[in-house]
Amino acid sequence: MRSPLFLLLFSYTLWADAGQNLFDMYQKGMYAQGCDYGYRFFARNEHNEPFVSLIGFSCLKADQIDRLSPVMSALSQTPDARANSAYFALIVMQKKLLMQALFDHKPIQKLQFPTSGHLLSKIFDLYVKNPKHNDPIKEYQDPANPRQSYKLYTTHSDGRKSIAIDEYYDKILTLHHVY
């Protein structure tokens, strides 16, 4: 029979390794796996703001925007954590407003938000400037790179309404995102 001290030390080692494992996954570009892994250890580490931030960035890079809400709530104690929380909130809000505009035909042209380098933020800005109401597939050229273009459209994924963004380089599809 194992002693309680051994079990305590063993479980502490698992918790301590969780941060390193998550960091390693992130460094290797395993964002979806990192997002899932981080959520398995979220409850035990919700006061560890670097760990929680890394979950958020993993989920963001894995296009799992809807998983950011608990992450945002947990990030409040330090300036960096609050900045990360605000960044995640911006992306979530822009996604929700784009969905409302595309599915419910709500005008969002007069809204002004900070912008970021995230794809959703870039598309939000392009849509606000030119919503292309009559086009089911909205096509946009990247103002900073004329070889880069995007298509924004509605879709259904796993029985849920979603928005999709396709990224093109020289008219060749390079990435497909569903939010």
PDB file of C-alpha atoms in Angstrom:
ATOM      1  CA  MET A   1       0.000   0.000   0.000  1.00  0.00           C
ATOM      2  CA  ARG A   2       1.344   3.438  -0.925  1.00  0.00           C
ATOM      3  CA  SER A   3       1.747   6.095   1.704  1.00  0.00           C
ATOM      4  CA  PRO A   4      -0.277   9.332   1.485  1.00  0.00           C
ATOM      5  CA  LEU A   5       3.010  11.274   1.220  1.00  0.00           C
ATOM      6  CA  PHE A   6       4.015   9.261  -1.855  1.00  0.00           C
ATOM      7  CA  LEU A   7       0.636   9.910  -3.495  1.00  0.00           C
ATOM      8  CA  LEU A   8       0.900  13.615  -2.677  1.00  0.00           C
ATOM      9  CA  LEU A   9       4.398  13.858  -4.177  1.00  0.00           C
ATOM     10  CA  PHE A  10       3.332  11.851  -7.226  1.00  0.00           C
ATOM     11  CA  SER A  11       0.302  14.080  -7.879  1.00  0.00           C
ATOM     12  CA  TYR A  12       2.415  17.241  -7.367  1.00  0.00           C
ATOM     13  CA  THR A  13       4.866  15.953  -9.984  1.00  0.00           C
ATOM     14  CA  LEU A  14       1.995  15.460 -12.432  1.00  0.00           C
ATOM     15  CA  TRP A  15       0.765  19.008 -11.807  1.00  0.00           C
ATOM     16  CA  ALA A  16       4.255  20.499 -12.142  1.00  0.00           C
ATOM     17  CA  ASP A  17       4.843  18.582 -15.385  1.00  0.00           C
ATOM     18  CA  ALA A  18       1.533  19.799 -16.842  1.00  0.00           C
ATOM     19  CA  GLY A  19       2.938  23.278 -17.468  1.00  0.00           C
ATOM     20  CA  GLN A  20       6.073  21.962 -19.135  1.00  0.00           C
ATOM     21  CA  ASN A  21       4.086  19.482 -21.228  1.00  0.00           C
ATOM     22  CA  LEU A  22       1.718  22.234 -22.366  1.00  0.00           C
ATOM     23  CA  PHE A  23       4.650  24.510 -23.207  1.00  0.00           C
ATOM     24  CA  ASP A  24       6.342  21.722 -25.188  1.00  0.00           C
ATOM     25  CA  MET A  25       3.142  21.086 -27.187  1.00  0.00           C
ATOM     26  CA  TYR A  26       2.827  24.789 -27.933  1.00  0.00           C
ATOM     27  CA  GLN A  27       6.453  25.023 -29.058  1.00  0.00           C
ATOM     28  CA  LYS A  28       5.923  22.066 -31.407  1.00  0.00           C
ATOM     29  CA  GLY A  29       2.821  23.667 -32.945  1.00  0.00           C
ATOM     30  CA  MET A  30       0.508  21.053 -31.418  1.00  0.00           C
ATOM     31  CA  TYR A  31      -2.122  23.672 -30.612  1.00  0.00           C
ATOM     32  CA  ALA A  32      -5.274  21.514 -30.648  1.00  0.00           C
ATOM     33  CA  GLN A  33      -3.595  18.885 -28.460  1.00  0.00           C
ATOM     34  CA  GLY A  34      -2.301  21.617 -26.150  1.00  0.00           C
ATOM     35  CA  CYS A  35      -5.763  23.140 -25.838  1.00  0.00           C
ATOM     36  CA  ASP A  36      -7.262  19.745 -24.927  1.00  0.00           C
ATOM     37  CA  TYR A  37      -4.390  18.905 -22.578  1.00  0.00           C
ATOM     38  CA  GLY A  38      -4.563  22.281 -20.849  1.00  0.00           C
ATOM     39  CA  TYR A  39      -8.264  21.872 -20.191  1.00  0.00           C
ATOM     40  CA  ARG A  40      -7.636  18.511 -18.533  1.00  0.00           C
ATOM     41  CA  PHE A  41      -5.448  20.323 -15.990  1.00  0.00           C
ATOM     42  CA  PHE A  42      -7.311  23.636 -15.952  1.00  0.00           C
ATOM     43  CA  ALA A  43      -9.154  23.163 -12.639  1.00  0.00           C
ATOM     44  CA  ARG A  44      -5.924  22.333 -10.817  1.00  0.00           C
ATOM     45  CA  ASN A  45      -4.053  25.266 -12.378  1.00  0.00           C
ATOM     46  CA  GLU A  46      -6.676  27.997 -12.774  1.00  0.00           C
ATOM     47  CA  HIS A  47      -4.666  30.325 -10.491  1.00  0.00           C
ATOM     48  CA  ASN A  48      -1.466  29.748 -12.484  1.00  0.00           C
ATOM     49  CA  GLU A  49      -1.885  32.587 -14.958  1.00  0.00           C
ATOM     50  CA  PRO A  50       1.020  31.678 -17.279  1.00  0.00           C
ATOM     51  CA  PHE A  51      -0.435  28.156 -17.590  1.00  0.00           C
ATOM     52  CA  VAL A  52      -3.950  29.503 -18.227  1.00  0.00           C
ATOM     53  CA  SER A  53      -2.635  32.028 -20.770  1.00  0.00           C
ATOM     54  CA  LEU A  54      -0.865  29.241 -22.622  1.00  0.00           C
ATOM     55  CA  ILE A  55      -4.134  27.288 -22.753  1.00  0.00           C
ATOM     56  CA  GLY A  56      -5.773  30.375 -24.240  1.00  0.00           C
ATOM     57  CA  PHE A  57      -3.125  30.892 -26.898  1.00  0.00           C
ATOM     58  CA  SER A  58      -3.168  27.168 -27.751  1.00  0.00           C
ATOM     59  CA  CYS A  59      -6.956  27.228 -28.178  1.00  0.00           C
ATOM     60  CA  LEU A  60      -6.750  30.439 -30.183  1.00  0.00           C
ATOM     61  CA  LYS A  61      -4.170  29.006 -32.588  1.00  0.00           C
ATOM     62  CA  ALA A  62      -6.247  25.817 -32.881  1.00  0.00           C
ATOM     63  CA  ASP A  63      -9.299  27.909 -33.940  1.00  0.00           C
ATOM     64  CA  GLN A  64     -11.138  26.776 -30.796  1.00  0.00           C
ATOM     65  CA  ILE A  65     -12.357  30.279 -29.970  1.00  0.00           C
ATOM     66  CA  ASP A  66     -15.391  29.080 -28.009  1.00  0.00           C
ATOM     67  CA  ARG A  67     -13.142  27.547 -25.367  1.00  0.00           C
ATOM     68  CA  LEU A  68     -11.717  30.925 -24.318  1.00  0.00           C
ATOM     69  CA  SER A  69     -14.466  32.007 -21.899  1.00  0.00           C
ATOM     70  CA  PRO A  70     -13.187  30.199 -18.780  1.00  0.00           C
ATOM     71  CA  VAL A  71      -9.641  31.227 -19.664  1.00  0.00           C
ATOM     72  CA  MET A  72     -10.651  34.903 -19.818  1.00  0.00           C
ATOM     73  CA  SER A  73     -12.370  34.667 -16.436  1.00  0.00           C
ATOM     74  CA  ALA A  74      -9.293  33.158 -14.785  1.00  0.00           C
ATOM     75  CA  LEU A  75      -6.900  35.858 -15.999  1.00  0.00           C
ATOM     76  CA  SER A  76      -7.199  38.846 -13.673  1.00  0.00           C
ATOM     77  CA  GLN A  77      -4.335  39.117 -11.189  1.00  0.00           C
ATOM     78  CA  THR A  78      -1.412  40.571 -13.154  1.00  0.00           C
ATOM     79  CA  PRO A  79      -1.131  43.189 -15.907  1.00  0.00           C
ATOM     80  CA  ASP A  80       0.002  40.554 -18.425  1.00  0.00           C
ATOM     81  CA  ALA A  81      -2.882  38.262 -17.520  1.00  0.00           C
ATOM     82  CA  ARG A  82      -5.413  41.087 -17.865  1.00  0.00           C
ATOM     83  CA  ALA A  83      -3.928  42.036 -21.250  1.00  0.00           C
ATOM     84  CA  ASN A  84      -4.224  38.414 -22.418  1.00  0.00           C
ATOM     85  CA  SER A  85      -7.797  38.259 -21.147  1.00  0.00           C
ATOM     86  CA  ALA A  86      -8.687  41.463 -23.020  1.00  0.00           C
ATOM     87  CA  TYR A  87      -7.070  40.105 -26.197  1.00  0.00           C
ATOM     88  CA  PHE A  88      -9.058  36.868 -25.979  1.00  0.00           C
ATOM     89  CA  ALA A  89     -12.254  38.852 -25.266  1.00  0.00           C
ATOM     90  CA  LEU A  90     -11.633  41.013 -28.345  1.00  0.00           C
ATOM     91  CA  ILE A  91     -11.343  37.971 -30.610  1.00  0.00           C
ATOM     92  CA  VAL A  92     -14.441  36.326 -29.098  1.00  0.00           C
ATOM     93  CA  MET A  93     -16.454  39.541 -29.464  1.00  0.00           C
ATOM     94  CA  GLN A  94     -15.392  40.029 -33.067  1.00  0.00           C
ATOM     95  CA  LYS A  95     -16.372  36.443 -33.856  1.00  0.00           C
ATOM     96  CA  LYS A  96     -19.783  36.882 -32.228  1.00  0.00           C
ATOM     97  CA  LEU A  97     -20.425  40.164 -34.040  1.00  0.00           C
ATOM     98  CA  LEU A  98     -19.422  38.681 -37.406  1.00  0.00           C
ATOM     99  CA  MET A  99     -21.796  35.778 -36.793  1.00  0.00           C
ATOM    100  CA  GLN A 100     -24.596  38.163 -35.922  1.00  0.00           C
ATOM    101  CA  ALA A 101     -23.902  40.254 -39.028  1.00  0.00           C
ATOM    102  CA  LEU A 102     -23.726  37.267 -41.368  1.00  0.00           C
ATOM    103  CA  PHE A 103     -26.589  35.172 -39.994  1.00  0.00           C
ATOM    104  CA  ASP A 104     -28.941  37.859 -38.662  1.00  0.00           C
ATOM    105  CA  HIS A 105     -28.045  40.708 -41.039  1.00  0.00           C
ATOM    106  CA  LYS A 106     -27.263  43.055 -38.151  1.00  0.00           C
ATOM    107  CA  PRO A 107     -25.247  46.084 -39.208  1.00  0.00           C
ATOM    108  CA  ILE A 108     -21.860  46.383 -37.528  1.00  0.00           C
ATOM    109  CA  GLN A 109     -20.281  48.986 -39.805  1.00  0.00           C
ATOM    110  CA  LYS A 110     -20.368  51.753 -37.188  1.00  0.00           C
ATOM    111  CA  LEU A 111     -18.660  49.697 -34.497  1.00  0.00           C
ATOM    112  CA  GLN A 112     -15.071  50.487 -33.688  1.00  0.00           C
ATOM    113  CA  PHE A 113     -12.859  48.002 -31.897  1.00  0.00           C
ATOM    114  CA  PRO A 114      -9.166  47.757 -31.320  1.00  0.00           C
ATOM    115  CA  THR A 115      -7.555  45.517 -33.874  1.00  0.00           C
ATOM    116  CA  SER A 116      -5.025  42.729 -33.630  1.00  0.00           C
ATOM    117  CA  GLY A 117      -2.980  40.538 -35.917  1.00  0.00           C
ATOM    118  CA  HIS A 118      -5.313  37.568 -35.433  1.00  0.00           C
ATOM    119  CA  LEU A 119      -7.099  36.449 -38.599  1.00  0.00           C
ATOM    120  CA  LEU A 120     -10.583  36.996 -37.130  1.00  0.00           C
ATOM    121  CA  SER A 121      -9.651  40.536 -36.181  1.00  0.00           C
ATOM    122  CA  LYS A 122      -8.271  41.229 -39.665  1.00  0.00           C
ATOM    123  CA  ILE A 123     -11.424  39.863 -41.333  1.00  0.00           C
ATOM    124  CA  PHE A 124     -13.630  41.800 -38.907  1.00  0.00           C
ATOM    125  CA  ASP A 125     -11.904  45.036 -39.959  1.00  0.00           C
ATOM    126  CA  LEU A 126     -12.257  44.195 -43.667  1.00  0.00           C
ATOM    127  CA  TYR A 127     -15.934  43.315 -43.222  1.00  0.00           C
ATOM    128  CA  VAL A 128     -16.717  46.516 -41.293  1.00  0.00           C
ATOM    129  CA  LYS A 129     -15.151  48.580 -44.104  1.00  0.00           C
ATOM    130  CA  ASN A 130     -16.969  46.664 -46.853  1.00  0.00           C
ATOM    131  CA  PRO A 131     -19.677  44.209 -45.724  1.00  0.00           C
ATOM    132  CA  LYS A 132     -20.643  43.028 -49.257  1.00  0.00           C
ATOM    133  CA  HIS A 133     -24.207  42.321 -48.086  1.00  0.00           C
ATOM    134  CA  ASN A 134     -25.358  40.757 -51.355  1.00  0.00           C
ATOM    135  CA  ASP A 135     -22.484  38.303 -51.681  1.00  0.00           C
ATOM    136  CA  PRO A 136     -22.953  34.939 -49.936  1.00  0.00           C
ATOM    137  CA  ILE A 137     -19.175  34.537 -50.068  1.00  0.00           C
ATOM    138  CA  LYS A 138     -17.397  37.745 -49.159  1.00  0.00           C
ATOM    139  CA  GLU A 139     -13.997  38.047 -50.821  1.00  0.00           C
ATOM    140  CA  TYR A 140     -11.331  40.383 -49.477  1.00  0.00           C
ATOM    141  CA  GLN A 141      -7.822  41.303 -50.539  1.00  0.00           C
ATOM    142  CA  ASP A 142      -5.242  41.831 -47.808  1.00  0.00           C
ATOM    143  CA  PRO A 143      -4.303  45.526 -47.969  1.00  0.00           C
ATOM    144  CA  ALA A 144      -0.781  44.793 -46.726  1.00  0.00           C
ATOM    145  CA  ASN A 145      -0.137  41.902 -49.136  1.00  0.00           C
ATOM    146  CA  PRO A 146      -1.921  41.891 -52.517  1.00  0.00           C
ATOM    147  CA  ARG A 147      -1.058  38.222 -53.056  1.00  0.00           C
ATOM    148  CA  GLN A 148      -3.030  37.279 -49.900  1.00  0.00           C
ATOM    149  CA  SER A 149      -6.831  37.076 -50.072  1.00  0.00           C
ATOM    150  CA  TYR A 150      -9.664  35.721 -47.957  1.00  0.00           C
ATOM    151  CA  LYS A 151     -13.164  34.352 -48.343  1.00  0.00           C
ATOM    152  CA  LEU A 152     -15.671  34.762 -45.515  1.00  0.00           C
ATOM    153  CA  TYR A 153     -18.911  32.767 -45.502  1.00  0.00           C
ATOM    154  CA  THR A 154     -21.412  31.009 -43.276  1.00  0.00           C
ATOM    155  CA  THR A 155     -21.375  27.273 -42.753  1.00  0.00           C
ATOM    156  CA  HIS A 156     -22.720  24.577 -40.482  1.00  0.00           C
ATOM    157  CA  SER A 157     -20.237  22.540 -38.506  1.00  0.00           C
ATOM    158  CA  ASP A 158     -21.245  19.670 -36.236  1.00  0.00           C
ATOM    159  CA  GLY A 159     -24.866  20.812 -36.487  1.00  0.00           C
ATOM    160  CA  ARG A 160     -24.004  24.365 -35.369  1.00  0.00           C
ATOM    161  CA  LYS A 161     -23.975  27.585 -37.304  1.00  0.00           C
ATOM    162  CA  SER A 162     -20.432  28.773 -37.842  1.00  0.00           C
ATOM    163  CA  ILE A 163     -18.415  31.136 -39.948  1.00  0.00           C
ATOM    164  CA  ALA A 164     -15.601  30.006 -42.190  1.00  0.00           C
ATOM    165  CA  ILE A 165     -12.597  31.888 -43.462  1.00  0.00           C
ATOM    166  CA  ASP A 166     -10.473  30.559 -46.260  1.00  0.00           C
ATOM    167  CA  GLU A 167      -6.997  31.995 -46.748  1.00  0.00           C
ATOM    168  CA  TYR A 168      -5.524  32.165 -50.232  1.00  0.00           C
ATOM    169  CA  TYR A 169      -2.052  32.982 -51.453  1.00  0.00           C
ATOM    170  CA  ASP A 170      -1.837  33.674 -55.196  1.00  0.00           C
ATOM    171  CA  LYS A 171      -5.396  32.310 -55.462  1.00  0.00           C
ATOM    172  CA  ILE A 172      -4.324  28.955 -53.973  1.00  0.00           C
ATOM    173  CA  LEU A 173      -6.180  27.842 -50.853  1.00  0.00           C
ATOM    174  CA  THR A 174      -3.655  27.648 -48.015  1.00  0.00           C
ATOM    175  CA  LEU A 175      -5.789  27.450 -44.853  1.00  0.00           C
ATOM    176  CA  HIS A 176      -9.429  26.784 -44.001  1.00  0.00           C
ATOM    177  CA  HIS A 177     -10.749  27.991 -40.635  1.00  0.00           C
ATOM    178  CA  VAL A 178     -14.132  27.287 -39.060  1.00  0.00           C
ATOM    179  CA  TYR A 179     -15.173  29.348 -36.043  1.00  0.00           C
TER     180      TYR A 179
END
